[in-house]
Amino acid sequence: MTINSPNNNQLSVLSPVLDWNSIPEANTYEVQLSSTSNFDSLLFSMITQDSQVEAPELEANQTYFWRVNPINNCVTGNFATSSFTTKTLECLPLTTSTDTPVTIISSGPNSVQSVVNISGVSPTKFIEDVNVTFELTHTWLADIEVTLTSPDGTTITLLDQPCDDLDDVDVIFDDKGLAQTCNDLLPPALIGSIKAEEKLSSFVGENINGDWILTVNDMFSGDGGSIDSFGVELCYEETLSVDDNVISDFKIFPNPNQGQVNISLNQSLSQDLNLEVFDLNGRSLKTFEVNPSVNQFRIDLSDLSSGIYFVSLKTQNSKAVKKLILK
């Protein structure tokens, strides 16, 4: 049995998909994930018929060990074992909006917004993790939808008509949070660290600077309230800087693209250059070695399906990431 990804001892991994070669004789596979090499404490364990599983949300800057073994009706095979280390993240302090409270009227359907502006962050730093704080006073939560829009224009749904006739929200949205569970004893109906309706990892690879816009859509009359507070915590991968070996930026064109992807660097580099393509789950799909003295080159991604991907350019001392849309 061969493990495909993450590669053994791979660095800078986040939200990995654990992938291995399937074996014709196997009916199922046992997959285990641990923070210890002897697997005496398991973070994750499951039996699956597939040849890949998505790992749970993991802590930054930690080494993890995982293994998989094939099983059929007659015999259990031997474990194939691998390890990887997650990215080292630096996080900006929680930034809260200055425009709250924002009133939500009850006389008819309406939409209101609160905005957090981020500025002054180096343009070479890109989002790796997003957490959102949100307090809402509103009767009958089933009336509302809440979305978050990034400076790059990506919008995800945080809440989608939750909790029927219950009231109020006081939460931190975090991909590592708990599933949304409504509290029907006392308001707020939603409280604590919870997952958003859609993944906050949709923002990975985007720019940090600009307006982060929280929108509350109240779709029915009769109940109102207010956005009481809104804040964002934004994290990026910490990279080193060594003058002529820093990838300060690169361009992808055209974007969206149909598979023949042109990449342009704004400078030549003296270190080896590695290009890697990831899907939204953080799974590494393709790797290219690039001549660092070349300022423009093309890669062929025509065998990938339509969707959103991330292109990472990396030297020994720096890294830059861009979002790519394939049609």
CSV table of C-alpha atoms in Angstrom, one decimal:
chain,number,residue,atom,x,y,z
A,1,MET,CA,0.0,0.0,0.0
A,2,THR,CA,1.3,3.5,-0.9
A,3,ILE,CA,0.4,6.7,0.8
A,4,ASN,CA,-0.1,9.6,-1.7
A,5,SER,CA,-0.6,12.7,0.3
A,6,PRO,CA,0.4,14.4,2.4
A,7,ASN,CA,3.9,13.3,1.5
A,8,ASN,CA,5.9,11.8,4.3
A,9,ASN,CA,7.5,14.6,6.4
A,10,GLN,CA,5.7,17.2,4.3
A,11,LEU,CA,5.8,20.7,5.8
A,12,SER,CA,3.3,23.6,5.8
A,13,VAL,CA,0.2,21.4,5.6
A,14,LEU,CA,-3.2,22.7,6.5
A,15,SER,CA,-6.6,21.0,6.4
A,16,PRO,CA,-5.2,17.9,4.6
A,17,VAL,CA,-7.0,15.2,2.7
A,18,LEU,CA,-5.4,11.9,3.7
A,19,ASP,CA,-5.0,9.9,0.4
A,20,TRP,CA,-3.6,6.5,-0.4
A,21,ASN,CA,-3.6,4.0,-3.3
A,22,SER,CA,-6.5,1.6,-3.2
A,23,ILE,CA,-5.9,-2.2,-3.2
A,24,PRO,CA,-8.2,-4.5,-5.2
A,25,GLU,CA,-8.3,-7.1,-2.4
A,26,ALA,CA,-9.3,-4.6,0.3
A,27,ASN,CA,-13.0,-4.2,1.2
A,28,THR,CA,-12.3,-1.4,3.7
A,29,TYR,CA,-9.5,0.7,5.2
A,30,GLU,CA,-8.8,1.6,8.8
A,31,VAL,CA,-7.4,5.2,9.1
A,32,GLN,CA,-5.9,6.7,12.2
A,33,LEU,CA,-4.4,10.1,13.0
A,34,SER,CA,-2.4,10.9,16.1
A,35,SER,CA,-0.1,13.6,17.5
A,36,THR,CA,2.3,10.8,18.7
A,37,SER,CA,4.4,8.5,16.6
A,38,ASN,CA,3.3,5.4,18.6
A,39,PHE,CA,-0.5,6.2,18.1
A,40,ASP,CA,-1.2,5.8,21.9
A,41,SER,CA,-3.6,8.7,21.7
A,42,LEU,CA,-5.8,8.9,18.6
A,43,LEU,CA,-7.3,12.2,17.3
A,44,PHE,CA,-9.2,10.5,14.6
A,45,SER,CA,-10.0,6.9,13.7
A,46,MET,CA,-12.5,5.4,11.2
A,47,ILE,CA,-13.2,2.6,8.8
A,48,THR,CA,-14.0,3.6,5.3
A,49,GLN,CA,-14.4,2.1,1.8
A,50,ASP,CA,-12.9,5.1,0.2
A,51,SER,CA,-9.2,5.7,-0.6
A,52,GLN,CA,-9.2,9.2,1.0
A,53,VAL,CA,-10.6,11.0,4.0
A,54,GLU,CA,-10.6,14.6,5.1
A,55,ALA,CA,-8.7,15.1,8.3
A,56,PRO,CA,-10.4,17.1,11.1
A,57,GLU,CA,-9.3,20.7,11.7
A,58,LEU,CA,-5.7,20.6,13.1
A,59,GLU,CA,-3.6,22.9,15.2
A,60,ALA,CA,-0.9,25.1,13.5
A,61,ASN,CA,2.8,24.3,13.8
A,62,GLN,CA,2.3,20.7,14.9
A,63,THR,CA,3.6,17.4,13.7
A,64,TYR,CA,0.9,14.7,13.1
A,65,PHE,CA,1.2,11.0,12.3
A,66,TRP,CA,-1.3,9.0,10.3
A,67,ARG,CA,-1.6,5.5,9.1
A,68,VAL,CA,-3.9,3.3,7.1
A,69,ASN,CA,-4.3,-0.5,6.7
A,70,PRO,CA,-6.3,-2.6,4.3
A,71,ILE,CA,-9.0,-5.0,5.5
A,72,ASN,CA,-11.0,-7.7,3.9
A,73,ASN,CA,-13.1,-10.6,5.2
A,74,CYS,CA,-10.2,-12.9,5.7
A,75,VAL,CA,-7.3,-10.7,6.9
A,76,THR,CA,-6.2,-7.3,8.2
A,77,GLY,CA,-3.1,-5.9,6.4
A,78,ASN,CA,-0.2,-4.0,7.8
A,79,PHE,CA,-0.3,-0.3,8.5
A,80,ALA,CA,1.4,2.1,6.1
A,81,THR,CA,2.5,5.1,8.2
A,82,SER,CA,3.4,8.7,7.3
A,83,SER,CA,3.8,12.1,9.1
A,84,PHE,CA,3.4,15.8,8.2
A,85,THR,CA,3.7,19.1,9.9
A,86,THR,CA,1.1,21.8,9.8
A,87,LYS,CA,1.8,25.5,8.9
A,88,THR,CA,3.2,28.0,11.3
A,89,LEU,CA,0.5,30.7,11.5
A,90,GLU,CA,0.7,34.3,12.8
A,91,CYS,CA,-2.6,36.0,13.6
A,92,LEU,CA,-3.6,39.6,13.6
A,93,PRO,CA,-5.3,40.8,16.8
A,94,LEU,CA,-9.1,40.5,16.7
A,95,THR,CA,-10.4,43.5,14.8
A,96,THR,CA,-14.0,44.6,15.6
A,97,SER,CA,-16.3,46.9,13.7
A,98,THR,CA,-16.8,50.5,14.8
A,99,ASP,CA,-20.3,50.9,13.3
A,100,THR,CA,-22.2,48.6,15.7
A,101,PRO,CA,-24.9,48.5,16.9
A,102,VAL,CA,-26.7,48.3,13.6
A,103,THR,CA,-30.5,48.3,13.8
A,104,ILE,CA,-32.6,45.7,12.0
A,105,ILE,CA,-36.1,47.1,11.5
A,106,SER,CA,-39.2,44.9,12.0
A,107,SER,CA,-41.6,46.6,9.6
A,108,GLY,CA,-40.5,44.6,6.5
A,109,PRO,CA,-37.8,42.5,4.9
A,110,ASN,CA,-34.5,44.3,4.9
A,111,SER,CA,-30.7,43.9,4.8
A,112,VAL,CA,-28.1,45.6,7.0
A,113,GLN,CA,-24.3,45.4,7.1
A,114,SER,CA,-21.4,45.9,9.4
A,115,VAL,CA,-17.9,46.4,8.1
A,116,VAL,CA,-14.4,45.7,9.4
A,117,ASN,CA,-11.6,47.4,7.5
A,118,ILE,CA,-8.1,45.8,7.6
A,119,SER,CA,-5.1,47.8,6.3
A,120,GLY,CA,-1.3,47.9,6.6
A,121,VAL,CA,-0.7,44.2,6.2
A,122,SER,CA,2.1,43.2,3.8
A,123,PRO,CA,0.7,42.3,0.4
A,124,THR,CA,2.9,39.2,0.5
A,125,LYS,CA,0.8,37.7,3.3
A,126,PHE,CA,-2.3,35.7,2.4
A,127,ILE,CA,-5.1,34.3,4.5
A,128,GLU,CA,-4.6,30.8,6.0
A,129,ASP,CA,-7.3,30.9,8.7
A,130,VAL,CA,-10.3,33.1,9.5
A,131,ASN,CA,-12.4,33.3,12.7
A,132,VAL,CA,-15.4,35.6,13.2
A,133,THR,CA,-17.0,36.9,16.3
A,134,PHE,CA,-20.7,37.8,16.1
A,135,GLU,CA,-23.4,39.0,18.5
A,136,LEU,CA,-27.0,39.5,17.3
A,137,THR,CA,-30.2,40.5,19.1
A,138,HIS,CA,-33.1,39.2,17.0
A,139,THR,CA,-36.4,37.5,17.8
A,140,TRP,CA,-37.3,34.5,15.6
A,141,LEU,CA,-33.9,33.6,14.2
A,142,ALA,CA,-35.5,31.6,11.3
A,143,ASP,CA,-36.1,34.9,9.7
A,144,ILE,CA,-32.5,35.6,9.1
A,145,GLU,CA,-29.5,34.7,6.9
A,146,VAL,CA,-26.0,36.0,7.7
A,147,THR,CA,-23.2,36.1,5.2
A,148,LEU,CA,-19.5,37.3,5.2
A,149,THR,CA,-17.8,38.8,2.2
A,150,SER,CA,-14.0,39.2,1.9
A,151,PRO,CA,-12.1,42.1,0.3
A,152,ASP,CA,-11.6,39.8,-2.8
A,153,GLY,CA,-15.4,39.5,-3.2
A,154,THR,CA,-15.8,35.9,-1.9
A,155,THR,CA,-19.1,35.4,0.0
A,156,ILE,CA,-19.9,32.5,2.4
A,157,THR,CA,-23.0,31.9,4.5
A,158,LEU,CA,-22.5,31.9,8.2
A,159,LEU,CA,-26.1,31.3,9.3
A,160,ASP,CA,-29.1,30.2,7.2
A,161,GLN,CA,-32.4,30.6,9.0
A,162,PRO,CA,-31.4,28.7,12.2
A,163,CYS,CA,-33.2,27.8,15.3
A,164,ASP,CA,-36.9,28.3,14.3
A,165,ASP,CA,-38.6,30.8,16.7
A,166,LEU,CA,-35.6,31.1,19.1
A,167,ASP,CA,-33.8,34.4,19.8
A,168,ASP,CA,-30.3,35.9,19.7
A,169,VAL,CA,-26.8,34.8,18.8
A,170,ASP,CA,-23.4,35.2,20.6
A,171,VAL,CA,-20.8,33.1,18.8
A,172,ILE,CA,-17.3,32.7,17.4
A,173,PHE,CA,-17.4,31.1,13.9
A,174,ASP,CA,-14.5,28.8,13.6
A,175,ASP,CA,-13.9,25.8,11.2
A,176,LYS,CA,-12.7,23.9,14.3
A,177,GLY,CA,-15.8,24.8,16.3
A,178,LEU,CA,-18.8,22.6,17.2
A,179,ALA,CA,-21.8,21.9,14.9
A,180,GLN,CA,-24.6,24.5,15.2
A,181,THR,CA,-26.9,23.4,18.0
A,182,CYS,CA,-29.8,25.5,19.2
A,183,ASN,CA,-30.3,26.2,22.9
A,184,ASP,CA,-34.0,26.3,23.6
A,185,LEU,CA,-33.7,27.0,27.4
A,186,LEU,CA,-32.5,30.6,27.5
A,187,PRO,CA,-31.3,33.1,24.9
A,188,PRO,CA,-29.0,33.3,23.1
A,189,ALA,CA,-30.1,30.3,21.1
A,190,LEU,CA,-26.6,30.0,19.5
A,191,ILE,CA,-23.6,30.5,21.8
A,192,GLY,CA,-19.9,29.5,21.9
A,193,SER,CA,-17.5,28.4,19.2
A,194,ILE,CA,-19.4,26.9,16.3
A,195,LYS,CA,-18.9,26.1,12.6
A,196,ALA,CA,-20.4,28.4,10.0
A,197,GLU,CA,-22.9,27.1,7.5
A,198,GLU,CA,-20.1,27.2,4.9
A,199,LYS,CA,-16.4,26.8,5.5
A,200,LEU,CA,-14.3,29.8,6.4
A,201,SER,CA,-11.5,28.1,4.6
A,202,SER,CA,-13.1,29.3,1.4
A,203,PHE,CA,-11.1,32.5,2.1
A,204,VAL,CA,-7.7,30.7,2.2
A,205,GLY,CA,-5.2,32.3,-0.2
A,206,GLU,CA,-7.0,35.6,-0.5
A,207,ASN,CA,-5.8,39.1,0.4
A,208,ILE,CA,-6.1,40.3,4.0
A,209,ASN,CA,-6.4,44.1,3.4
A,210,GLY,CA,-9.7,45.7,2.7
A,211,ASP,CA,-13.3,45.6,3.8
A,212,TRP,CA,-14.7,42.5,5.5
A,213,ILE,CA,-18.5,42.9,5.2
A,214,LEU,CA,-21.0,41.1,7.4
A,215,THR,CA,-24.6,41.1,6.0
A,216,VAL,CA,-27.7,40.2,7.8
A,217,ASN,CA,-30.7,39.5,5.6
A,218,ASP,CA,-34.0,39.7,7.5
A,219,MET,CA,-36.5,38.0,5.1
A,220,PHE,CA,-39.7,38.6,6.9
A,221,SER,CA,-41.6,41.4,8.8
A,222,GLY,CA,-42.7,41.3,12.4
A,223,ASP,CA,-39.4,40.7,14.1
A,224,GLY,CA,-36.3,42.9,14.4
A,225,GLY,CA,-33.2,43.5,16.4
A,226,SER,CA,-29.6,44.6,15.9
A,227,ILE,CA,-26.1,43.6,15.0
A,228,ASP,CA,-24.5,44.2,18.4
A,229,SER,CA,-20.9,43.3,17.5
A,230,PHE,CA,-18.8,41.9,14.6
A,231,GLY,CA,-15.1,41.1,14.5
A,232,VAL,CA,-12.6,39.1,12.4
A,233,GLU,CA,-9.4,37.3,13.4
A,234,LEU,CA,-7.2,36.7,10.4
A,235,CYS,CA,-4.2,34.4,10.3
A,236,TYR,CA,-1.4,34.0,7.7
A,237,GLU,CA,1.6,31.7,7.3
A,238,GLU,CA,4.7,33.2,8.8
A,239,THR,CA,7.5,33.2,6.2
A,240,LEU,CA,11.1,34.3,6.3
A,241,SER,CA,12.5,37.1,4.2
A,242,VAL,CA,15.9,37.1,2.5
A,243,ASP,CA,16.1,39.9,0.0
A,244,ASP,CA,16.5,38.4,-3.5
A,245,ASN,CA,14.9,35.2,-2.5
A,246,VAL,CA,11.6,36.7,-1.4
A,247,ILE,CA,8.7,36.0,-3.7
A,248,SER,CA,7.0,39.4,-3.3
A,249,ASP,CA,4.2,38.7,-5.8
A,250,PHE,CA,3.3,36.8,-8.9
A,251,LYS,CA,0.5,37.0,-11.5
A,252,ILE,CA,-1.8,34.3,-12.9
A,253,PHE,CA,-3.4,34.9,-16.2
A,254,PRO,CA,-5.9,34.5,-17.6
A,255,ASN,CA,-7.9,34.0,-14.4
A,256,PRO,CA,-10.5,32.4,-14.7
A,257,ASN,CA,-8.7,29.9,-16.9
A,258,GLN,CA,-9.5,26.8,-19.0
A,259,GLY,CA,-6.3,24.9,-18.1
A,260,GLN,CA,-3.3,26.6,-19.8
A,261,VAL,CA,-2.1,28.8,-16.9
A,262,ASN,CA,0.5,31.5,-17.4
A,263,ILE,CA,2.5,32.6,-14.4
A,264,SER,CA,4.6,35.8,-14.3
A,265,LEU,CA,7.1,36.7,-11.5
A,266,ASN,CA,8.0,40.3,-10.9
A,267,GLN,CA,11.7,39.3,-10.3
A,268,SER,CA,14.3,36.6,-10.8
A,269,LEU,CA,15.3,34.4,-7.9
A,270,SER,CA,18.5,32.7,-7.0
A,271,GLN,CA,17.0,29.7,-5.1
A,272,ASP,CA,15.1,26.7,-6.5
A,273,LEU,CA,11.4,27.5,-7.0
A,274,ASN,CA,8.7,25.0,-6.3
A,275,LEU,CA,5.1,25.4,-7.6
A,276,GLU,CA,2.3,23.4,-6.0
A,277,VAL,CA,-1.5,23.3,-6.8
A,278,PHE,CA,-4.0,22.6,-4.0
A,279,ASP,CA,-7.7,22.1,-4.0
A,280,LEU,CA,-10.1,23.8,-1.5
A,281,ASN,CA,-9.5,21.0,1.0
A,282,GLY,CA,-5.7,21.6,1.1
A,283,ARG,CA,-4.9,18.5,-0.9
A,284,SER,CA,-1.8,18.8,-3.0
A,285,LEU,CA,-2.7,17.9,-6.6
A,286,LYS,CA,0.3,18.8,-8.7
A,287,THR,CA,3.9,19.9,-8.1
A,288,PHE,CA,6.3,21.6,-10.6
A,289,GLU,CA,10.0,22.4,-10.3
A,290,VAL,CA,10.6,25.8,-11.9
A,291,ASN,CA,13.8,27.4,-13.2
A,292,PRO,CA,14.2,30.4,-10.7
A,293,SER,CA,15.8,32.6,-13.4
A,294,VAL,CA,12.7,32.4,-15.6
A,295,ASN,CA,10.2,35.3,-15.1
A,296,GLN,CA,7.3,33.8,-17.0
A,297,PHE,CA,6.2,30.3,-17.7
A,298,ARG,CA,3.1,28.1,-18.4
A,299,ILE,CA,1.7,25.1,-16.6
A,300,ASP,CA,-0.9,22.7,-17.9
A,301,LEU,CA,-3.8,22.0,-15.6
A,302,SER,CA,-6.3,20.9,-18.3
A,303,ASP,CA,-6.8,17.6,-16.6
A,304,LEU,CA,-8.3,19.2,-13.5
A,305,SER,CA,-12.0,19.6,-13.2
A,306,SER,CA,-13.7,23.0,-13.0
A,307,GLY,CA,-13.5,24.7,-9.6
A,308,ILE,CA,-11.4,26.8,-7.3
A,309,TYR,CA,-7.7,26.0,-6.6
A,310,PHE,CA,-4.7,27.6,-5.0
A,311,VAL,CA,-1.3,28.0,-6.6
A,312,SER,CA,1.6,28.2,-4.2
A,313,LEU,CA,5.1,29.4,-5.3
A,314,LYS,CA,7.7,28.6,-2.7
A,315,THR,CA,11.5,29.0,-2.2
A,316,GLN,CA,13.4,27.9,0.8
A,317,ASN,CA,12.7,31.2,2.5
A,318,SER,CA,9.4,32.6,1.2
A,319,LYS,CA,6.1,31.7,-0.2
A,320,ALA,CA,3.2,33.4,-2.1
A,321,VAL,CA,-0.3,32.0,-2.8
A,322,LYS,CA,-2.9,32.9,-5.4
A,323,LYS,CA,-6.4,31.7,-6.0
A,324,LEU,CA,-7.1,30.2,-9.5
A,325,ILE,CA,-10.5,29.5,-11.0
A,326,LEU,CA,-10.7,26.8,-13.6
A,327,LYS,CA,-13.7,26.7,-15.9
